[in-house]
mmCIF file of C-alpha atoms in Angstrom:
data_model
loop_
_atom_site.group_PDB
_atom_site.id
_atom_site.type_symbol
_atom_site.label_atom_id
_atom_site.label_comp_id
_atom_site.label_asym_id
_atom_site.label_seq_id
_atom_site.Cartn_x
_atom_site.Cartn_y
_atom_site.Cartn_z
ATOM 1 C CA GLY A 1 14.420 -1.184 8.969
ATOM 2 C CA GLU A 2 11.399 1.168 8.241
ATOM 3 C CA SER A 3 10.602 2.005 5.437
ATOM 4 C CA VAL A 4 9.716 6.017 5.286
ATOM 5 C CA GLY A 5 12.230 8.234 7.056
ATOM 6 C CA LEU A 6 12.780 11.913 6.821
ATOM 7 C CA HIS A 7 16.368 13.826 6.782
ATOM 8 C CA LEU A 8 16.191 15.903 9.412
ATOM 9 C CA PRO A 9 15.136 15.787 12.769
ATOM 10 C CA THR A 10 14.539 19.936 13.552
ATOM 11 C CA LEU A 11 13.930 22.336 11.971
ATOM 12 C CA SER A 12 13.351 25.932 12.800
ATOM 13 C CA VAL A 13 11.253 28.882 10.766
ATOM 14 C CA GLN A 14 11.347 31.505 12.028
ATOM 15 C CA GLU A 15 6.945 33.106 11.868
ATOM 16 C CA GLY A 16 5.946 33.461 9.167
ATOM 17 C CA ASP A 17 8.658 31.821 6.878
ATOM 18 C CA ASN A 18 8.387 29.588 5.027
ATOM 19 C CA SER A 19 9.322 25.913 5.196
ATOM 20 C CA ILE A 20 9.674 22.587 4.156
ATOM 21 C CA ILE A 21 9.865 19.138 6.319
ATOM 22 C CA ASN A 22 10.893 16.294 3.743
ATOM 23 C CA CYS A 23 10.484 12.786 3.150
ATOM 24 C CA ALA A 24 11.992 9.514 1.631
ATOM 25 C CA TYR A 25 10.800 6.379 1.632
ATOM 26 C CA SER A 26 11.234 3.297 -0.518
ATOM 27 C CA ASN A 27 8.686 0.711 -1.153
ATOM 28 C CA SER A 28 8.068 2.096 -5.210
ATOM 29 C CA ALA A 29 4.953 -0.224 -4.783
ATOM 30 C CA SER A 30 3.543 2.260 -1.790
ATOM 31 C CA ASP A 31 0.810 4.666 -3.611
ATOM 32 C CA TYR A 32 -0.914 6.442 -0.420
ATOM 33 C CA PHE A 33 1.396 9.086 1.801
ATOM 34 C CA ILE A 34 -0.425 11.118 4.014
ATOM 35 C CA TRP A 35 1.462 13.828 6.351
ATOM 36 C CA TYR A 36 0.175 14.307 10.102
ATOM 37 C CA LYS A 37 0.905 16.672 13.039
ATOM 38 C CA GLN A 38 1.374 15.433 16.593
ATOM 39 C CA GLU A 39 1.430 18.129 18.866
ATOM 40 C CA SER A 40 2.749 17.547 22.840
ATOM 41 C CA GLY A 41 0.424 15.364 24.375
ATOM 42 C CA LYS A 42 -1.709 14.517 21.063
ATOM 43 C CA GLY A 43 -2.798 11.883 18.898
ATOM 44 C CA PRO A 44 -1.325 12.388 15.506
ATOM 45 C CA GLN A 45 -3.526 14.926 12.927
ATOM 46 C CA PHE A 46 -4.430 13.958 9.017
ATOM 47 C CA ILE A 47 -3.308 17.057 7.405
ATOM 48 C CA ILE A 48 -3.168 16.210 3.852
ATOM 49 C CA ASP A 49 -2.653 13.066 1.700
ATOM 50 C CA ILE A 50 -1.895 12.083 -1.328
ATOM 51 C CA ARG A 51 -2.788 9.936 -4.411
ATOM 52 C CA SER A 52 1.099 7.773 -6.380
ATOM 53 C CA ASN A 53 -0.859 9.206 -9.274
ATOM 54 C CA MET A 54 -1.109 12.867 -8.290
ATOM 55 C CA ASP A 55 2.615 14.885 -8.254
ATOM 56 C CA LYS A 56 1.408 17.790 -6.241
ATOM 57 C CA ARG A 57 -1.750 18.811 -3.839
ATOM 58 C CA GLN A 58 -3.039 22.034 -2.331
ATOM 59 C CA GLY A 59 -4.398 22.434 1.393
ATOM 60 C CA GLN A 60 -4.643 25.572 3.445
ATOM 61 C CA ARG A 61 -0.872 26.769 2.792
ATOM 62 C CA VAL A 62 -0.100 22.717 3.244
ATOM 63 C CA THR A 63 1.241 22.094 -0.425
ATOM 64 C CA VAL A 64 2.708 17.850 -0.400
ATOM 65 C CA LEU A 65 5.273 17.209 -3.633
ATOM 66 C CA LEU A 66 5.655 13.755 -4.455
ATOM 67 C CA ASN A 67 8.224 12.415 -7.151
ATOM 68 C CA LYS A 68 8.592 8.752 -6.972
ATOM 69 C CA THR A 69 10.895 8.861 -9.104
ATOM 70 C CA VAL A 70 13.922 9.584 -6.563
ATOM 71 C CA LYS A 71 11.027 8.525 -3.899
ATOM 72 C CA HIS A 72 10.192 11.151 -2.254
ATOM 73 C CA LEU A 73 8.219 13.506 -0.451
ATOM 74 C CA SER A 74 7.870 17.112 1.114
ATOM 75 C CA LEU A 75 5.367 18.874 2.991
ATOM 76 C CA GLN A 76 5.878 22.792 2.980
ATOM 77 C CA ILE A 77 3.928 25.019 4.899
ATOM 78 C CA ALA A 78 3.049 28.960 4.032
ATOM 79 C CA ALA A 79 3.552 31.167 6.468
ATOM 80 C CA THR A 80 4.649 29.154 9.574
ATOM 81 C CA GLN A 81 2.701 29.921 12.419
ATOM 82 C CA PRO A 82 3.379 29.603 16.017
ATOM 83 C CA GLY A 83 0.816 27.069 16.290
ATOM 84 C CA ASP A 84 1.944 24.614 13.884
ATOM 85 C CA SER A 85 5.447 23.925 15.501
ATOM 86 C CA ALA A 86 4.957 20.352 16.014
ATOM 87 C CA VAL A 87 6.609 16.915 15.200
ATOM 88 C CA TYR A 88 5.634 16.108 11.346
ATOM 89 C CA PHE A 89 5.798 12.514 9.784
ATOM 90 C CA CYS A 90 5.149 11.088 6.554
ATOM 91 C CA ALA A 91 3.534 7.459 6.073
ATOM 92 C CA GLU A 92 2.304 5.682 4.040
ATOM 93 C CA ILE A 93 0.545 2.318 2.578
ATOM 94 C CA PRO A 94 2.953 -0.059 1.768
ATOM 95 C CA SER A 95 0.643 -2.437 -0.692
ATOM 96 C CA GLY A 96 -2.767 -3.215 -0.689
ATOM 97 C CA ASN A 97 -4.393 -3.630 3.038
ATOM 98 C CA THR A 98 -1.652 -2.181 4.955
ATOM 99 C CA PRO A 99 -1.448 -0.291 7.865
ATOM 100 C CA LEU A 100 0.215 3.138 8.125
ATOM 101 C CA VAL A 101 3.388 3.140 8.199
ATOM 102 C CA PHE A 102 5.002 5.829 9.785
ATOM 103 C CA GLY A 103 9.269 7.792 9.367
ATOM 104 C CA LYS A 104 10.519 8.270 13.027
ATOM 105 C CA GLY A 105 9.749 12.008 12.578
ATOM 106 C CA THR A 106 10.947 16.227 12.557
ATOM 107 C CA ARG A 107 10.403 18.228 14.416
ATOM 108 C CA LEU A 108 9.574 21.727 13.853
ATOM 109 C CA SER A 109 10.194 24.805 15.797
ATOM 110 C CA VAL A 110 9.069 28.761 14.783
ATOM 111 C CA ILE A 111 10.689 31.252 16.849
ATOM 112 C CA ALA A 112 8.713 34.819 16.913
ATOM 113 C CA GLU B 1 -18.545 13.703 15.292
ATOM 114 C CA ALA B 2 -17.156 12.781 17.995
ATOM 115 C CA GLY B 3 -12.977 11.623 18.341
ATOM 116 C CA VAL B 4 -11.293 8.819 19.691
ATOM 117 C CA ALA B 5 -11.345 8.475 23.107
ATOM 118 C CA GLN B 6 -8.509 6.597 24.287
ATOM 119 C CA SER B 7 -8.612 5.676 28.388
ATOM 120 C CA PRO B 8 -6.038 6.059 30.643
ATOM 121 C CA ARG B 9 -4.674 8.856 29.844
ATOM 122 C CA TYR B 10 -1.865 8.395 32.181
ATOM 123 C CA LYS B 11 -0.875 5.057 33.898
ATOM 124 C CA ILE B 12 2.935 3.629 35.740
ATOM 125 C CA ILE B 13 3.178 0.117 36.725
ATOM 126 C CA GLU B 14 5.683 -1.796 38.343
ATOM 127 C CA LYS B 15 7.691 -4.352 35.413
ATOM 128 C CA ARG B 16 5.745 -7.913 35.765
ATOM 129 C CA GLN B 17 2.412 -5.723 36.325
ATOM 130 C CA SER B 18 -0.546 -6.264 33.689
ATOM 131 C CA VAL B 19 -2.237 -3.919 32.434
ATOM 132 C CA ALA B 20 -5.194 -2.948 29.937
ATOM 133 C CA PHE B 21 -5.647 0.230 27.935
ATOM 134 C CA TRP B 22 -9.152 1.526 26.350
ATOM 135 C CA CYS B 23 -9.892 2.256 23.061
ATOM 136 C CA ASN B 24 -13.776 3.853 21.887
ATOM 137 C CA PRO B 25 -13.120 4.386 17.750
ATOM 138 C CA ILE B 26 -15.583 6.527 15.611
ATOM 139 C CA SER B 27 -19.054 5.434 15.274
ATOM 140 C CA GLY B 28 -19.297 3.474 11.784
ATOM 141 C CA HIS B 29 -15.731 3.199 12.234
ATOM 142 C CA ALA B 30 -14.706 -0.483 10.691
ATOM 143 C CA THR B 31 -11.807 -1.210 11.587
ATOM 144 C CA LEU B 32 -9.515 -0.453 14.386
ATOM 145 C CA TYR B 33 -6.035 0.005 14.899
ATOM 146 C CA TRP B 34 -3.709 0.440 17.627
ATOM 147 C CA TYR B 35 -0.184 1.490 17.361
ATOM 148 C CA GLN B 36 3.155 1.740 19.719
ATOM 149 C CA GLN B 37 4.434 5.072 19.915
ATOM 150 C CA ILE B 38 8.687 4.926 22.114
ATOM 151 C CA LEU B 39 9.834 8.251 22.491
ATOM 152 C CA GLY B 40 11.130 10.036 19.840
ATOM 153 C CA GLN B 41 9.819 7.722 17.250
ATOM 154 C CA GLY B 42 6.951 7.025 14.600
ATOM 155 C CA PRO B 43 3.848 4.740 15.982
ATOM 156 C CA LYS B 44 4.549 1.066 14.896
ATOM 157 C CA LEU B 45 1.348 -0.745 14.214
ATOM 158 C CA LEU B 46 0.377 -3.257 16.953
ATOM 159 C CA ILE B 47 -2.666 -4.579 15.412
ATOM 160 C CA GLN B 48 -4.709 -4.546 13.247
ATOM 161 C CA PHE B 49 -8.722 -5.173 13.673
ATOM 162 C CA GLN B 50 -11.452 -5.096 10.149
ATOM 163 C CA ASN B 51 -15.269 -4.805 12.520
ATOM 164 C CA ASN B 52 -14.230 -7.192 15.449
ATOM 165 C CA GLY B 53 -11.255 -9.456 13.315
ATOM 166 C CA VAL B 54 -7.969 -9.685 13.617
ATOM 167 C CA VAL B 55 -6.656 -8.387 10.019
ATOM 168 C CA ASP B 56 -2.758 -7.883 11.231
ATOM 169 C CA ASP B 57 -1.420 -9.373 13.871
ATOM 170 C CA SER B 58 2.066 -9.628 12.821
ATOM 171 C CA GLN B 59 3.403 -6.779 15.137
ATOM 172 C CA LEU B 60 2.195 -7.627 18.381
ATOM 173 C CA PRO B 61 4.094 -9.985 20.822
ATOM 174 C CA LYS B 62 1.843 -12.221 21.238
ATOM 175 C CA ASP B 63 4.010 -13.535 24.102
ATOM 176 C CA ARG B 64 2.850 -10.709 26.381
ATOM 177 C CA PHE B 65 0.200 -8.876 24.654
ATOM 178 C CA SER B 66 -3.219 -9.253 23.762
ATOM 179 C CA ALA B 67 -5.564 -7.413 22.168
ATOM 180 C CA GLU B 68 -9.908 -7.799 21.390
ATOM 181 C CA ARG B 69 -13.401 -5.973 19.623
ATOM 182 C CA LEU B 70 -15.320 -7.341 20.802
ATOM 183 C CA LYS B 71 -18.882 -6.388 19.044
ATOM 184 C CA GLY B 72 -16.633 -4.853 16.731
ATOM 185 C CA VAL B 73 -17.152 -1.077 18.576
ATOM 186 C CA ASP B 74 -14.707 -1.070 21.614
ATOM 187 C CA SER B 75 -11.405 -2.227 21.987
ATOM 188 C CA THR B 76 -9.350 -2.973 24.755
ATOM 189 C CA LEU B 77 -5.223 -3.638 24.292
ATOM 190 C CA LYS B 78 -2.997 -5.739 27.473
ATOM 191 C CA ILE B 79 0.211 -6.193 28.726
ATOM 192 C CA GLN B 80 0.838 -9.346 30.448
ATOM 193 C CA PRO B 81 3.518 -9.003 31.836
ATOM 194 C CA ALA B 82 4.556 -5.536 31.010
ATOM 195 C CA LYS B 83 8.562 -4.820 30.920
ATOM 196 C CA LEU B 84 10.725 -1.809 30.734
ATOM 197 C CA GLU B 85 10.266 -1.720 27.126
ATOM 198 C CA ASP B 86 6.973 -1.336 26.888
ATOM 199 C CA SER B 87 7.180 2.569 27.973
ATOM 200 C CA ALA B 88 6.079 4.195 25.267
ATOM 201 C CA VAL B 89 2.716 5.476 24.322
ATOM 202 C CA TYR B 90 0.019 3.448 23.396
ATOM 203 C CA LEU B 91 -2.181 5.282 19.871
ATOM 204 C CA CYS B 92 -5.781 3.729 18.914
ATOM 205 C CA ALA B 93 -6.768 4.304 16.081
ATOM 206 C CA SER B 94 -10.169 4.154 13.638
ATOM 207 C CA SER B 95 -11.012 5.122 10.473
ATOM 208 C CA PRO B 96 -14.172 4.101 7.708
ATOM 209 C CA THR B 97 -12.128 1.261 5.377
ATOM 210 C CA THR B 98 -8.422 -0.602 6.208
ATOM 211 C CA ARG B 99 -7.893 1.468 2.469
ATOM 212 C CA GLN B 100 -8.988 4.883 4.570
ATOM 213 C CA GLY B 101 -5.277 6.929 4.618
ATOM 214 C CA GLY B 102 -6.893 9.000 6.797
ATOM 215 C CA TYR B 103 -7.003 7.337 9.939
ATOM 216 C CA THR B 104 -7.937 9.219 13.419
ATOM 217 C CA PHE B 105 -5.948 8.743 16.009
ATOM 218 C CA GLY B 106 -7.366 9.377 20.005
ATOM 219 C CA SER B 107 -4.888 11.571 22.569
ATOM 220 C CA GLY B 108 -3.203 7.672 23.201
ATOM 221 C CA THR B 109 -2.288 6.837 26.995
ATOM 222 C CA ARG B 110 0.992 6.868 27.962
ATOM 223 C CA LEU B 111 2.576 3.539 29.936
ATOM 224 C CA THR B 112 5.656 4.094 32.477
ATOM 225 C CA VAL B 113 6.735 1.177 33.641
ATOM 226 C CA VAL B 114 9.798 1.593 37.022
#
């Protein structure tokens, strides 16, 4: 089976609220994680990444948290906007030069 | 910088027919990937190229799928013969190195097999 998965398939949030999208991974050897955003009809778009030697990384309105103890990854989006509506995937590099492995995705809907 | 180009954007074929997809990666990107994304699922790797050599094709259904990357630049993915379950979006991505996780994806080719 896939080693990366998500807890919720859908998430609805009010415009202006913060969003939290969760992801669980099973491969403790994975050392690199990425969050992607995919809008309808488009390919996945890189949002933010984090390496396993970090617990937290911040970007513009986005923060990724990594908890290696429980193998959990989360994406926080501050002040969610209608343009944030999309499917969000976490992805991992299990080891070495292996390619990215994607989870199933969470659909974020922003209610205006 | 120009993105990853893919064509066609859409393709509808009957089962047992053949189809080919084309990808032009970002200039200078050594690594190229083909992913299959079935509706409602995350992308699944089909094949990975490093320059014009295959690095990983363990998940490519070789009885019907083939891919090549001539001269280490453009790539084509072919399906022959197609099955109904091949209906999906085929995504091409490229990155500067194999350890560069920030792949740049194309918009994909949506294949419908009827």
